[in-house]
Coordinates of C-alpha atoms and ligand atoms in Angstrom, one line a residue:
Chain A
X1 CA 0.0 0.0 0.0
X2 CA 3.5 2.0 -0.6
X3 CA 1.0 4.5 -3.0
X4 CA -1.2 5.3 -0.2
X5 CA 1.6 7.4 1.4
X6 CA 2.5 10.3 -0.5
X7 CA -1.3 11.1 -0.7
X8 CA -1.5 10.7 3.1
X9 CA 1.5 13.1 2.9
X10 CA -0.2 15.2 1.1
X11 CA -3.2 15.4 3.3
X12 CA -1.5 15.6 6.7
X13 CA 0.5 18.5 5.1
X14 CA -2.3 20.6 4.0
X15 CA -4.6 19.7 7.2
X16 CA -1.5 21.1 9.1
X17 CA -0.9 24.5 7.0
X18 CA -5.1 25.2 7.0
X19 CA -4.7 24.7 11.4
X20 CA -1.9 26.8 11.7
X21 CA -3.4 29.2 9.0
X22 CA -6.4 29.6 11.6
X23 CA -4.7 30.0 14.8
X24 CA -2.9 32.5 12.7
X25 CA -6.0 34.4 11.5
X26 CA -7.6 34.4 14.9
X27 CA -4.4 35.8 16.6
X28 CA -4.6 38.8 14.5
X29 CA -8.5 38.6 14.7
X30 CA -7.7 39.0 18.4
X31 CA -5.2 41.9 18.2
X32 CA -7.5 43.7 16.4
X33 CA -9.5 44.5 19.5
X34 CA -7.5 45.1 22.3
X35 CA -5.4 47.9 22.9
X36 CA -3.1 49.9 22.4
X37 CA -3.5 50.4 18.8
X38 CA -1.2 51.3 16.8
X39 CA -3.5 54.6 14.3
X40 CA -0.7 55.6 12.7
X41 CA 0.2 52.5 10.9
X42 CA -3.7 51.9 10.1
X43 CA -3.8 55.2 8.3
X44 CA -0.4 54.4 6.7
X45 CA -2.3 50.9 5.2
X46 CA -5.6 52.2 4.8
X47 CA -3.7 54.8 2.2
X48 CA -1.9 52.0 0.7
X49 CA -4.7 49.6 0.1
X50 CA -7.8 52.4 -0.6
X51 CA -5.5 55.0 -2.4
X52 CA -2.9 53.6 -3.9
X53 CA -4.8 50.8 -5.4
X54 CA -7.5 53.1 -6.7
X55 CA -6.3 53.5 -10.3
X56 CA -5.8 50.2 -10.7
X57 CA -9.0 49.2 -9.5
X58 CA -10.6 51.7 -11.3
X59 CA -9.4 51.1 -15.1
X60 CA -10.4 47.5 -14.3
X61 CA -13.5 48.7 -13.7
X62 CA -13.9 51.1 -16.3
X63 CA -12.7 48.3 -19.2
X64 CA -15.0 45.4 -17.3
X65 CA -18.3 48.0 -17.6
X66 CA -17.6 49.0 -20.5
X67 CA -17.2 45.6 -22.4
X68 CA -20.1 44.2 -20.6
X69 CA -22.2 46.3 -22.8
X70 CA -20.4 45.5 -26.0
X71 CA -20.7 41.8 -25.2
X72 CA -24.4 41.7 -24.0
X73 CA -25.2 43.8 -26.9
X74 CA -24.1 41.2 -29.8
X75 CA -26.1 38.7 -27.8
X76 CA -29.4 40.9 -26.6
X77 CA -29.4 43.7 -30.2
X78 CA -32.5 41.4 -31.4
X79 CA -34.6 42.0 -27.9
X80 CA -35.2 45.1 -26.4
X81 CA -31.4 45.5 -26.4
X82 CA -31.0 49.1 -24.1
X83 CA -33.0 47.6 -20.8
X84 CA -31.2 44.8 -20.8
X85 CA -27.7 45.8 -21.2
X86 CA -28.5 48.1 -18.4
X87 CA -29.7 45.2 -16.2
X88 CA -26.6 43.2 -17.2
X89 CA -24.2 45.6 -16.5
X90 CA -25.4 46.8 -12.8
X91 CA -26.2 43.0 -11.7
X92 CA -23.1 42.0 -12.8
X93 CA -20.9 44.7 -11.8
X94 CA -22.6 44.8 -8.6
X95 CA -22.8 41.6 -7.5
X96 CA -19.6 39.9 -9.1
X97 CA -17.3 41.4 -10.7
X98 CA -16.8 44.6 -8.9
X99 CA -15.5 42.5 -5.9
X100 CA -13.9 39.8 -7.2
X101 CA -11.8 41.4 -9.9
X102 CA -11.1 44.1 -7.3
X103 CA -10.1 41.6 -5.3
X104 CA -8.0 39.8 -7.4
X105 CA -6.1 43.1 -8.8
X106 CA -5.9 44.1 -5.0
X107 CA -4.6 40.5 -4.1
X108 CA -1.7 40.9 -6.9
X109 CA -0.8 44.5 -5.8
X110 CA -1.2 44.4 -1.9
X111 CA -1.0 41.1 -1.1
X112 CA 2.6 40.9 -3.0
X113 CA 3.9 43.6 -1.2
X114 CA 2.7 42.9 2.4
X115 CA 4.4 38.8 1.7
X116 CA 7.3 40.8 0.8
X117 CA 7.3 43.5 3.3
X118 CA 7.2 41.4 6.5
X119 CA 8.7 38.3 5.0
X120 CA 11.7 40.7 4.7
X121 CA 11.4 42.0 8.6
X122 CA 11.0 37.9 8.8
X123 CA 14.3 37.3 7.2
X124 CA 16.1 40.4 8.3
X125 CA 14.9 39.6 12.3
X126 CA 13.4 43.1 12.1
X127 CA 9.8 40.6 13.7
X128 CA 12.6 39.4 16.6
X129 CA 13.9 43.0 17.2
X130 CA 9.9 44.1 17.9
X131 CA 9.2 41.6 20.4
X132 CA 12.7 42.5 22.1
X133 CA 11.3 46.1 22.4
X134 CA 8.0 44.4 24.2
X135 CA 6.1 45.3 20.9
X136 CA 4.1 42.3 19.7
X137 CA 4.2 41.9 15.9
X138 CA 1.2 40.9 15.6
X139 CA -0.6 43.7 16.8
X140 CA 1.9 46.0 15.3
X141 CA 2.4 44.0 11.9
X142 CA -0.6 42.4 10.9
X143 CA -3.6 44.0 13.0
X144 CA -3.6 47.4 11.0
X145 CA -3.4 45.3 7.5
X146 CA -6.4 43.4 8.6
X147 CA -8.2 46.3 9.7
X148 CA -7.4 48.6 7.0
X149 CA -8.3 45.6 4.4
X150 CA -11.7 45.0 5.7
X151 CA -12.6 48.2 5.9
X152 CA -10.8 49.8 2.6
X153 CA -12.0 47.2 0.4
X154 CA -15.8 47.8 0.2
X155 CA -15.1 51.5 -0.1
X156 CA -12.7 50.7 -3.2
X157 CA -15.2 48.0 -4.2
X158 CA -17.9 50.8 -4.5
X159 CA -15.9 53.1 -6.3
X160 CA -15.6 50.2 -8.8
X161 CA -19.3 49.4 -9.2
X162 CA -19.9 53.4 -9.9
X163 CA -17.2 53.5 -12.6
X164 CA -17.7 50.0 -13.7
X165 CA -21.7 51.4 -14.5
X166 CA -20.1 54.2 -16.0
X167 CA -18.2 52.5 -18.0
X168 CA -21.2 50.7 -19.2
X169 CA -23.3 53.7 -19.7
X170 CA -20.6 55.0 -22.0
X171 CA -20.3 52.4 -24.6
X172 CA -23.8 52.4 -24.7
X173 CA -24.9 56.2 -25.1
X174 CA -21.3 57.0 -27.2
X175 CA -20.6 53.7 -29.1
X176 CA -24.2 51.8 -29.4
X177 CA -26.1 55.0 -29.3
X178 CA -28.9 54.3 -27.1
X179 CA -30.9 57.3 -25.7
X180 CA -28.5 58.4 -22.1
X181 CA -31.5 59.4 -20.5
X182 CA -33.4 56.3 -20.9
X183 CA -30.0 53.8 -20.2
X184 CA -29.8 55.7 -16.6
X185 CA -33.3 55.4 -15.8
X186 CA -33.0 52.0 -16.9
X187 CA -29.8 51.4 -14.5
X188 CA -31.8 53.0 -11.5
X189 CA -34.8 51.1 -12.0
X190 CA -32.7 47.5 -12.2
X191 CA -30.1 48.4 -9.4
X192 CA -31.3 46.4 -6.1
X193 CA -29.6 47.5 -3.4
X194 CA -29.1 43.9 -2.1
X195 CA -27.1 43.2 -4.9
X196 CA -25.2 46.3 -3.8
X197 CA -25.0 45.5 0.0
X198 CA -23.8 41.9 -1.1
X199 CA -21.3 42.9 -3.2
X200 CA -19.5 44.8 -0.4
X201 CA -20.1 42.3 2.2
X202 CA -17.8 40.5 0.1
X203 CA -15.6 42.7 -0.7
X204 CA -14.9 43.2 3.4
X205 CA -14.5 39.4 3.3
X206 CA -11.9 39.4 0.1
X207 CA -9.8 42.3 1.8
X208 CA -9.5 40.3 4.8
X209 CA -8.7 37.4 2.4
X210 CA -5.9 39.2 0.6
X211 CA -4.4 41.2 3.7
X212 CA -4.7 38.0 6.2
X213 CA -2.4 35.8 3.2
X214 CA 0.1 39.0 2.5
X215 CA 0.7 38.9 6.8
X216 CA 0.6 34.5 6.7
X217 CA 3.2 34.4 4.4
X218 CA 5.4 36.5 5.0
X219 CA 5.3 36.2 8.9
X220 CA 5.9 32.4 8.2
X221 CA 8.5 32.9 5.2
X222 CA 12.1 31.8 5.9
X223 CA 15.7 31.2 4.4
X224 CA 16.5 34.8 2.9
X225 CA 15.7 36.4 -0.5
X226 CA 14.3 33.0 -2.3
X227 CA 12.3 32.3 0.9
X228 CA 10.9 36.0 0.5
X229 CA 10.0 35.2 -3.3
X230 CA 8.4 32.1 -2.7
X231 CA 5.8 34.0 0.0
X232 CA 4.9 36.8 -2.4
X233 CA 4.2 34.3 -5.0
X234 CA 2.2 32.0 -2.0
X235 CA 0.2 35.1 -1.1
X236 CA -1.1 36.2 -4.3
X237 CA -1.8 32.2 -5.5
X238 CA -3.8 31.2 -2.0
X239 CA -5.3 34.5 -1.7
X240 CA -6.8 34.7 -5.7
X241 CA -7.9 31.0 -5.4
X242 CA -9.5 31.5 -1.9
X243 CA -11.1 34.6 -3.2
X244 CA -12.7 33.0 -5.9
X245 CA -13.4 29.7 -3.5
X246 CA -15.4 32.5 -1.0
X247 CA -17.4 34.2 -3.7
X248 CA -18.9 30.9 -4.4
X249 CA -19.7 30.1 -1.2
X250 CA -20.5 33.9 -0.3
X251 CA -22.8 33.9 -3.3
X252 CA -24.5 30.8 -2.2
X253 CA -25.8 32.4 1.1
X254 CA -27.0 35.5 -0.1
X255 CA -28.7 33.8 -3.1
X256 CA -29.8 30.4 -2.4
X257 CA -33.5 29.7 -2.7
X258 CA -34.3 32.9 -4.9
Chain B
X1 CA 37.2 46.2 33.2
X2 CA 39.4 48.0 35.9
X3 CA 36.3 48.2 38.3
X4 CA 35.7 44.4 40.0
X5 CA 32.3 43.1 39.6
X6 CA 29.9 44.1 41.9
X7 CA 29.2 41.6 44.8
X8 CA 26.7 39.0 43.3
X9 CA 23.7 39.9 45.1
X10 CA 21.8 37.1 43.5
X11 CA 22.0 36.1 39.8
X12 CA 20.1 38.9 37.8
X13 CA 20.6 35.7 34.7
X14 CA 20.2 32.1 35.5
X15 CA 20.6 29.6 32.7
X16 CA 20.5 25.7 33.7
X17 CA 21.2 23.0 31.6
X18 CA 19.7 24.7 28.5
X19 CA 19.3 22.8 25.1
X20 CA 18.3 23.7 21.7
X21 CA 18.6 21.6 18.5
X22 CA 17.9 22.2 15.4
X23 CA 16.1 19.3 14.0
X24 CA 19.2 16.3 14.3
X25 CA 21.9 19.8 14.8
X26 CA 22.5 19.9 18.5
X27 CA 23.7 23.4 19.0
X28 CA 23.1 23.4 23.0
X29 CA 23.9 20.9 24.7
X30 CA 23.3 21.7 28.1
X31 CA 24.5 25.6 29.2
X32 CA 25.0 26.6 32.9
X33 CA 25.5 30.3 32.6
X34 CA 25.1 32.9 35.5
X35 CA 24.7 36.6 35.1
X36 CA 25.3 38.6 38.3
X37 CA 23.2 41.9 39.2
X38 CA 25.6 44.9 37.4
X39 CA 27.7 42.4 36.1
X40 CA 29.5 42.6 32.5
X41 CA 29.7 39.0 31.2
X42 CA 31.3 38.5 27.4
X43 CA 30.2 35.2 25.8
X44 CA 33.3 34.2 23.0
X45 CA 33.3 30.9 21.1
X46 CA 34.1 30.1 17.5
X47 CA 31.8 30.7 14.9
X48 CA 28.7 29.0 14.5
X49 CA 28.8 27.7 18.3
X50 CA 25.9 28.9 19.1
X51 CA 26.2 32.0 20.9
X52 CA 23.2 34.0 18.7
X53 CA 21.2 31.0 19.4
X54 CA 22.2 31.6 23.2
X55 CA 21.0 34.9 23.5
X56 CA 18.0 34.2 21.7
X57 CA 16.9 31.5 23.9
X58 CA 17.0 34.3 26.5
X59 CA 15.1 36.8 24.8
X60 CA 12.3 33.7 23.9
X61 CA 12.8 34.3 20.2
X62 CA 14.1 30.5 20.1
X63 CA 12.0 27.9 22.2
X64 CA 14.8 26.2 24.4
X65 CA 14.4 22.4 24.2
X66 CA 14.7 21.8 27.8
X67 CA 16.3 23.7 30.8
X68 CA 16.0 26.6 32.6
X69 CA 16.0 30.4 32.3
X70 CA 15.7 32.6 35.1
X71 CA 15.8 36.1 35.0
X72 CA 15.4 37.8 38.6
X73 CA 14.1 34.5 40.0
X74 CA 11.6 34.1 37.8
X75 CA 11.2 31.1 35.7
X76 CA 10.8 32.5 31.7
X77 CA 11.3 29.6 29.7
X78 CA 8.0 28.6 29.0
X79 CA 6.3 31.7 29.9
X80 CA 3.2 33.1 28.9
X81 CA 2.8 35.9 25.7
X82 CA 1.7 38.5 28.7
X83 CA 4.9 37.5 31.3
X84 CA 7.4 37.3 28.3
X85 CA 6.3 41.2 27.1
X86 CA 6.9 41.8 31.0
X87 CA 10.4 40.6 31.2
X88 CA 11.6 42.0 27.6
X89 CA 11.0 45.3 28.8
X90 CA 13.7 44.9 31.3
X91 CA 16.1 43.3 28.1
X92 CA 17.5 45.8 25.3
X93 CA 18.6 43.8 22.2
X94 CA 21.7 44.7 19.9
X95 CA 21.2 42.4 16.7
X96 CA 23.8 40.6 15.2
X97 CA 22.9 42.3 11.8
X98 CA 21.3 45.1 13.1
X99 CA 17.8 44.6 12.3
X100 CA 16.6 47.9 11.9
X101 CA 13.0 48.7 11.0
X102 CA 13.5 49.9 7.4
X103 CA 10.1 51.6 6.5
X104 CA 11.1 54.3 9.8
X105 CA 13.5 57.1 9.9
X106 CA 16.5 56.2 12.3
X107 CA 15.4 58.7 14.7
X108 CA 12.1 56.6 14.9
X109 CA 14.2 53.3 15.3
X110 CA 16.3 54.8 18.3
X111 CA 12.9 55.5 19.9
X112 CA 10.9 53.0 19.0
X113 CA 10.6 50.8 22.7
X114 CA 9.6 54.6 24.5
X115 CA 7.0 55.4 21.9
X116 CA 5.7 51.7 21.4
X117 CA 5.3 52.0 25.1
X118 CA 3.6 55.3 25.1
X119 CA 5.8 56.5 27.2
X120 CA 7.0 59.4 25.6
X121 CA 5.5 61.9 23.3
X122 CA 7.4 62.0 19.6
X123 CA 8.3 65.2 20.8
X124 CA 10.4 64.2 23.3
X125 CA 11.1 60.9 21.6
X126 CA 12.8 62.6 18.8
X127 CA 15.2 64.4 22.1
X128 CA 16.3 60.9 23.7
X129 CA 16.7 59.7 20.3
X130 CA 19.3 62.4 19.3
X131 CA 20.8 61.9 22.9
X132 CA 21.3 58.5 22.1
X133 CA 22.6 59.0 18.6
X134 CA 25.4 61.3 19.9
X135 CA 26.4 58.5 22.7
X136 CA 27.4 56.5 19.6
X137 CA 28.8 59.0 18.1
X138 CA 25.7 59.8 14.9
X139 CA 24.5 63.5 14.9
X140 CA 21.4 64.9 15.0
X141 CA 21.1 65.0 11.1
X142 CA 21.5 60.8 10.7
X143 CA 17.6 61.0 13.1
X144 CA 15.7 61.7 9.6
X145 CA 17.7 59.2 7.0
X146 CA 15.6 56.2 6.8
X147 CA 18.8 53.2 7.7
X148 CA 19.1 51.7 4.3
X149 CA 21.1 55.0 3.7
X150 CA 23.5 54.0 6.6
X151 CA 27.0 52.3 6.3
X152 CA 27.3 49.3 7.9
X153 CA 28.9 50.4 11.1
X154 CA 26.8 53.2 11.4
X155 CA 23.8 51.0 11.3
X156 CA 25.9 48.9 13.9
X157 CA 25.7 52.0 16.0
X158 CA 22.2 52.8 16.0
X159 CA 21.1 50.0 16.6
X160 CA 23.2 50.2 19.5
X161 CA 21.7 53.5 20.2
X162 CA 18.5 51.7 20.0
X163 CA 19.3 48.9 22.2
X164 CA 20.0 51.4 25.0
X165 CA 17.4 53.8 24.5
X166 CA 15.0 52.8 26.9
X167 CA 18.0 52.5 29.4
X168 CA 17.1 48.6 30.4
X169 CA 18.0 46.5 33.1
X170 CA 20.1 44.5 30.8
X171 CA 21.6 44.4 27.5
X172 CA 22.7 41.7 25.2
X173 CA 25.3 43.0 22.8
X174 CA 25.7 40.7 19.6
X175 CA 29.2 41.4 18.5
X176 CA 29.0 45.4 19.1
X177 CA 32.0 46.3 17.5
X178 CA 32.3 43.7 14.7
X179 CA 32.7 45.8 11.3
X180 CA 33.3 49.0 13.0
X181 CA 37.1 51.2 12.8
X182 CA 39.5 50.5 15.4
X183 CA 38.9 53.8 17.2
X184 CA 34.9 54.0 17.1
X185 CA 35.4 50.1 18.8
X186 CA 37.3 51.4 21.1
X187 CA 34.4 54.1 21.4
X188 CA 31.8 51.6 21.7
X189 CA 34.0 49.9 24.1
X190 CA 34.1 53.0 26.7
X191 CA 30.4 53.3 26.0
X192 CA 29.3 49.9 27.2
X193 CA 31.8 50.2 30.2
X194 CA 29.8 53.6 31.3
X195 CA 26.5 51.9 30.9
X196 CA 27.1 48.9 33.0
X197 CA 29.5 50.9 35.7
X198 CA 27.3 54.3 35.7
X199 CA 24.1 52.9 35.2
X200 CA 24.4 49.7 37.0
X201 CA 22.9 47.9 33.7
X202 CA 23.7 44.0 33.5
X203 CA 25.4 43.3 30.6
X204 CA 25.9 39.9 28.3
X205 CA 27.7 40.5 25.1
X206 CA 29.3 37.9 22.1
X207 CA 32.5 39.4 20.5
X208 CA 35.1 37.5 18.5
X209 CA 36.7 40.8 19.2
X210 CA 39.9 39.9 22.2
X211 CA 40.4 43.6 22.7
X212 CA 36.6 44.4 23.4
X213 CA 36.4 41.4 25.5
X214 CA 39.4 42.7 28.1
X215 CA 37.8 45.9 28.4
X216 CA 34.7 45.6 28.9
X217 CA 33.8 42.3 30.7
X218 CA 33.9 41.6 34.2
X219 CA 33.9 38.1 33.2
X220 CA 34.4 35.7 30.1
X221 CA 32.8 32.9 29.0
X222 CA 33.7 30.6 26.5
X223 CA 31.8 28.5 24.3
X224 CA 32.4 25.0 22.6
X225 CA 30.3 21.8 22.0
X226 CA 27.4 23.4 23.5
X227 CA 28.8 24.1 26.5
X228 CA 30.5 26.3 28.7
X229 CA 33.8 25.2 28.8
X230 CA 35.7 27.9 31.1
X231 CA 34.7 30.9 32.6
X232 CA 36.7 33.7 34.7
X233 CA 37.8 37.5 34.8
X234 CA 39.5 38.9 31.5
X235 CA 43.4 38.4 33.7
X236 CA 43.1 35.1 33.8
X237 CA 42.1 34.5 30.2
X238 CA 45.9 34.4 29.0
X239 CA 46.7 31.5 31.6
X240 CA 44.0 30.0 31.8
X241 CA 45.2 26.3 31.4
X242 CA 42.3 25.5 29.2
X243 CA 43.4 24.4 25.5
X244 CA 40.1 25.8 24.1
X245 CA 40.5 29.5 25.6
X246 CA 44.4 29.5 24.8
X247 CA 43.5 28.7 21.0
X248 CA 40.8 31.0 20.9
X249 CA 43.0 33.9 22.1
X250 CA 45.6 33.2 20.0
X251 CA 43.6 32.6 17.4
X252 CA 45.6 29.5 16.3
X253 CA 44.5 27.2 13.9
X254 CA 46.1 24.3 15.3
X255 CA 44.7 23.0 18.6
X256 CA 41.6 21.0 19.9
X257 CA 38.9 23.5 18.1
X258 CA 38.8 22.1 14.5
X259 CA 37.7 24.2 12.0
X260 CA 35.7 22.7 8.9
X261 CA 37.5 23.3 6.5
X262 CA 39.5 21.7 3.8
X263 CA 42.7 22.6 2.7
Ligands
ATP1 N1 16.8 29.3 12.9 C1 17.8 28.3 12.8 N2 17.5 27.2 12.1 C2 18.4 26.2 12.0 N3 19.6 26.3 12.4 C3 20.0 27.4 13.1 C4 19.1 28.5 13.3 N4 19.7 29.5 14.0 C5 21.0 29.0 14.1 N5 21.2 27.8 13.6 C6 22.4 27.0 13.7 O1 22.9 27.0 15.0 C7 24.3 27.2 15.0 C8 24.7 28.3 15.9 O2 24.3 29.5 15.3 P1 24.6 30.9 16.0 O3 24.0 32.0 15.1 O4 24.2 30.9 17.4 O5 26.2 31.0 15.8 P2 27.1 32.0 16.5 O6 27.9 31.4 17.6 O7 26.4 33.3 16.9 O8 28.2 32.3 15.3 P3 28.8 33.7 14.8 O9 29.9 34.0 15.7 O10 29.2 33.4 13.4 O11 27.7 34.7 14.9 C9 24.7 27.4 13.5 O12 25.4 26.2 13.1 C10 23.5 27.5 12.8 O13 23.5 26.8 11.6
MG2 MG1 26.1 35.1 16.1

């Protein structure tokens, strides 16, 4: 039964990474709430996250919007083509793919560079020297990113549905020359604000997703530069797949039975 | 040290039988160390013996295998997140490598401990900071470059400044002078002899450095095989009888310490 082992390997392995990913996660869950805390480096990664990832975000947005309406337009020109595209665009925008390809363009940008960040602290004992000056890394390190994540995310997120409609609203009054007037009202009328409030209930869930894997990885990364590499790379992978894993599942509550 | 060491009013620094492996590497193989209240003990040993590894089992950045730690009577290996941020704030740390926080000005490095304590508004932090910087020898302009912009022995130095900012009750110095001039040694030297005589800070510190080692310990220590294999004051060290320490000081590569290497 020689075959049976590497798969029990394998197993054991991830079993052991997902436990020590939790005790990880509630850790910093923990730090979050108990004093002192540390404003100064929340504002410094509130600006990094919500700020600095805002163009970004937002030309995602913008080019996602805005081919939503050429696409649905080849498919809907037969029907009543300028309601519809309308519909499509805000249901979509809102509910999907504002947050999760906000997510996933915040995951490559922030993630990256929190892995690399503290995995370099990790590798440079910069995490050793904090706890020698009775500061706990945790609550100085990966607290603030939480925090910051979860609560810059839905703010960037809406940003992204507004220009992501925009971008919509554009192609269609510019390019397919529908009536503007008549494409907004149409917008207003199909935009639910539970598809809204669902989309940034995820979004809070992805930022904590992205920030929580930047912090794991490179608090955990060790053996120098290549150790460093291999986090950032860990960090984006885990936190893109466990983004996507999360709007499934995310979806699935907000939408079952409907 | 011309000053003898204070009457040992207790052991401020109790280490028995410590151990620490890594995975089938025994680097530890059973320590008894004691560090007296205002004493100045200097760890030496060859490199890679484990001294870092030492000090770090002290500090609880390394998780000892087995043994004991004391620090004033009170047991810290083991210890609790809360007890373990109670003790550290009686430790200041000089890193081998410095370990400076990169993403903060060096002014913000030298203060860090005060203002991570709340002890001290920046205000004020900035002052001790630029104190501190001119103990080491750093003017006030070095506060506001971020320490990537630092030689190497000037990093050395604030990081020393850093390690004594909060003025603890003791300081571990991990090779202090290593890739610093002769003379700003010899500076660093004088400056750990005030802390420990004017202060009354306890003091353990590694050096490879002989020099550094005569002046400012009360005490040496050496290292080998895990253990310590003699310890006295810095006069005897020349005649001390032991093959280890005479190689050591000498810094002879024939003797009983073998050296892996292959010519
Ligand atoms: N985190 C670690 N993981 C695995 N092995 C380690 C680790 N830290 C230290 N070691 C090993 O422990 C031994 C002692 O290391 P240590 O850094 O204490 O040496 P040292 O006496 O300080 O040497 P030096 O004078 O060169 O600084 C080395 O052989 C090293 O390979
Ligand atoms: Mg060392």
């Amino acid at each position: 039964m020689n075959f049976l082992q590497p798969i029990g390997h394998v197993v054991l392995d991830f079993l052991a990474t997902a436990g020590r990913l939790t005790l990880f996660a509630l850790a910093g869950v923990v730090q979050c709430f108990r004093p002192p805390f540390y404003g100064r480096m929340i504002v410094r990664q509130m600006v990094e996250i919500g700020y600095f990832s805002l163009p970004v975000v937002g030309l995602t947005a913008i080019f996602t919007g805005m081919v939503l309406a050429l696409q649905s337009y080849t498919g809907f020109a037969r029907f009543s083509a300028e309601a519809a595209i309308a519909n499509v665009v805000v249901v979509a925008v809102t509910r999907e793919l504002g947050p999760v390809l906000a997510g996933l363009m915040v995951a490559g940008r922030v993630g990256a560079a929190m892995a690399a960040e503290i995995g370099t602290m990790r590798v440079t004992e910069q995490i050793d020297a904090l706890t020698t000056l009775s500061t706990n890394p945790m609550k100085y390190l990966v607290a603030p990113r939480l925090i910051a994540g979860v609560a810059m995310m839905p703010i960037l997120v809406l940003i992204a549905d507004i220009i992501g409609v925009l971008g919509g609203f554009l192609v269609a009054s510019y390019k397919l020359g529908f009536n503007p007037a008549n494409y907004l009202q149409s917008t207003w009328d199909f935009m639910e604000a539970e598809d809204v409030v669902s989309g940034l209930v995820k979004a809070a869930v992805f930022g904590f997703i992205v920030t929580l894997m930047g912090c794991y990885h490179g608090y955990t990364s060790r053996g120098g530069a290549q150790g460093v590499g291999a986090a950032t790379t860990n960090a984006v992978v885990t936190a893109s797949i466990l983004i996507l894993c999360f709007d499934y599942i995310l979806t699935e509550m907000f939408f079952a039975g409907k | 040290m011309s000053t003898p060491a204070p009457a040992a009013a207790g052991a401020k620094i109790r280490i028995r039988g410590l151990k620490k492996a890594f995975g089938r590497k025994v680097v530890l193989d059973g320590i008894d160390l004691d560090v007296g209240v205002g004493e100045s003990l200097v760890v030496i040993g060859g490199s890679g013996t484990g001294k870092s590894v030492l000090i770090k089992c002290v500090l609880g950045i390394l998780q000892p295998d087995a043994g004991s730690i004391q620090v004033d009577g009170e047991e810290a290996a083991g210890i609790d997140a809360a007890g373990r941020e109670r003790i550290n704030r009686k430790f200041g740390m000089l890193f081998q490598g410095s370990a400076l926080f990169d993403s903060l000005p060096v002014w913000e490095n030298v203060a860090f401990g005060l203002l991570a304590q709340k002890k001290v508004t920046r205000v004020r932090g900035r002052e001790v900071a630029e104190a501190k910087l001119a103990q080491v020898g750093l003017g006030p302009e070095v506060g506001q470059l971020s320490p990537s912009e630092l030689s190497g022995g000037m990093q050395k130095r604030v990081a020393l400044a850093r390690a004594i900012a909060a003025d603890p009750e003791i300081i571990f110095f991990d090779e202090p002078t290593t890739g610093l001039d002769p003379i700003m040694a010899d500076v660093i030297n004088d400056l750990i002899v005030k802390i420990t005589r004017e202060v009354g800070a306890t003091a353990l510190s590694i050096t490879h450095d002989m020099a550094s080692a005569r002046k400012i310990a009360h005490r040496i220590a050496m290292l080998h095989g895990g253990r310590i294999v003699w310890s006295g004051p810095p006069a005897a060290v020349d005649a001390s009888g032991n093959p280890f320490v005479d190689q050591f000081v000498h810094g002879r590569a024939e003797g009983p310490i073998k050296m892996a290497v292959r010519a």
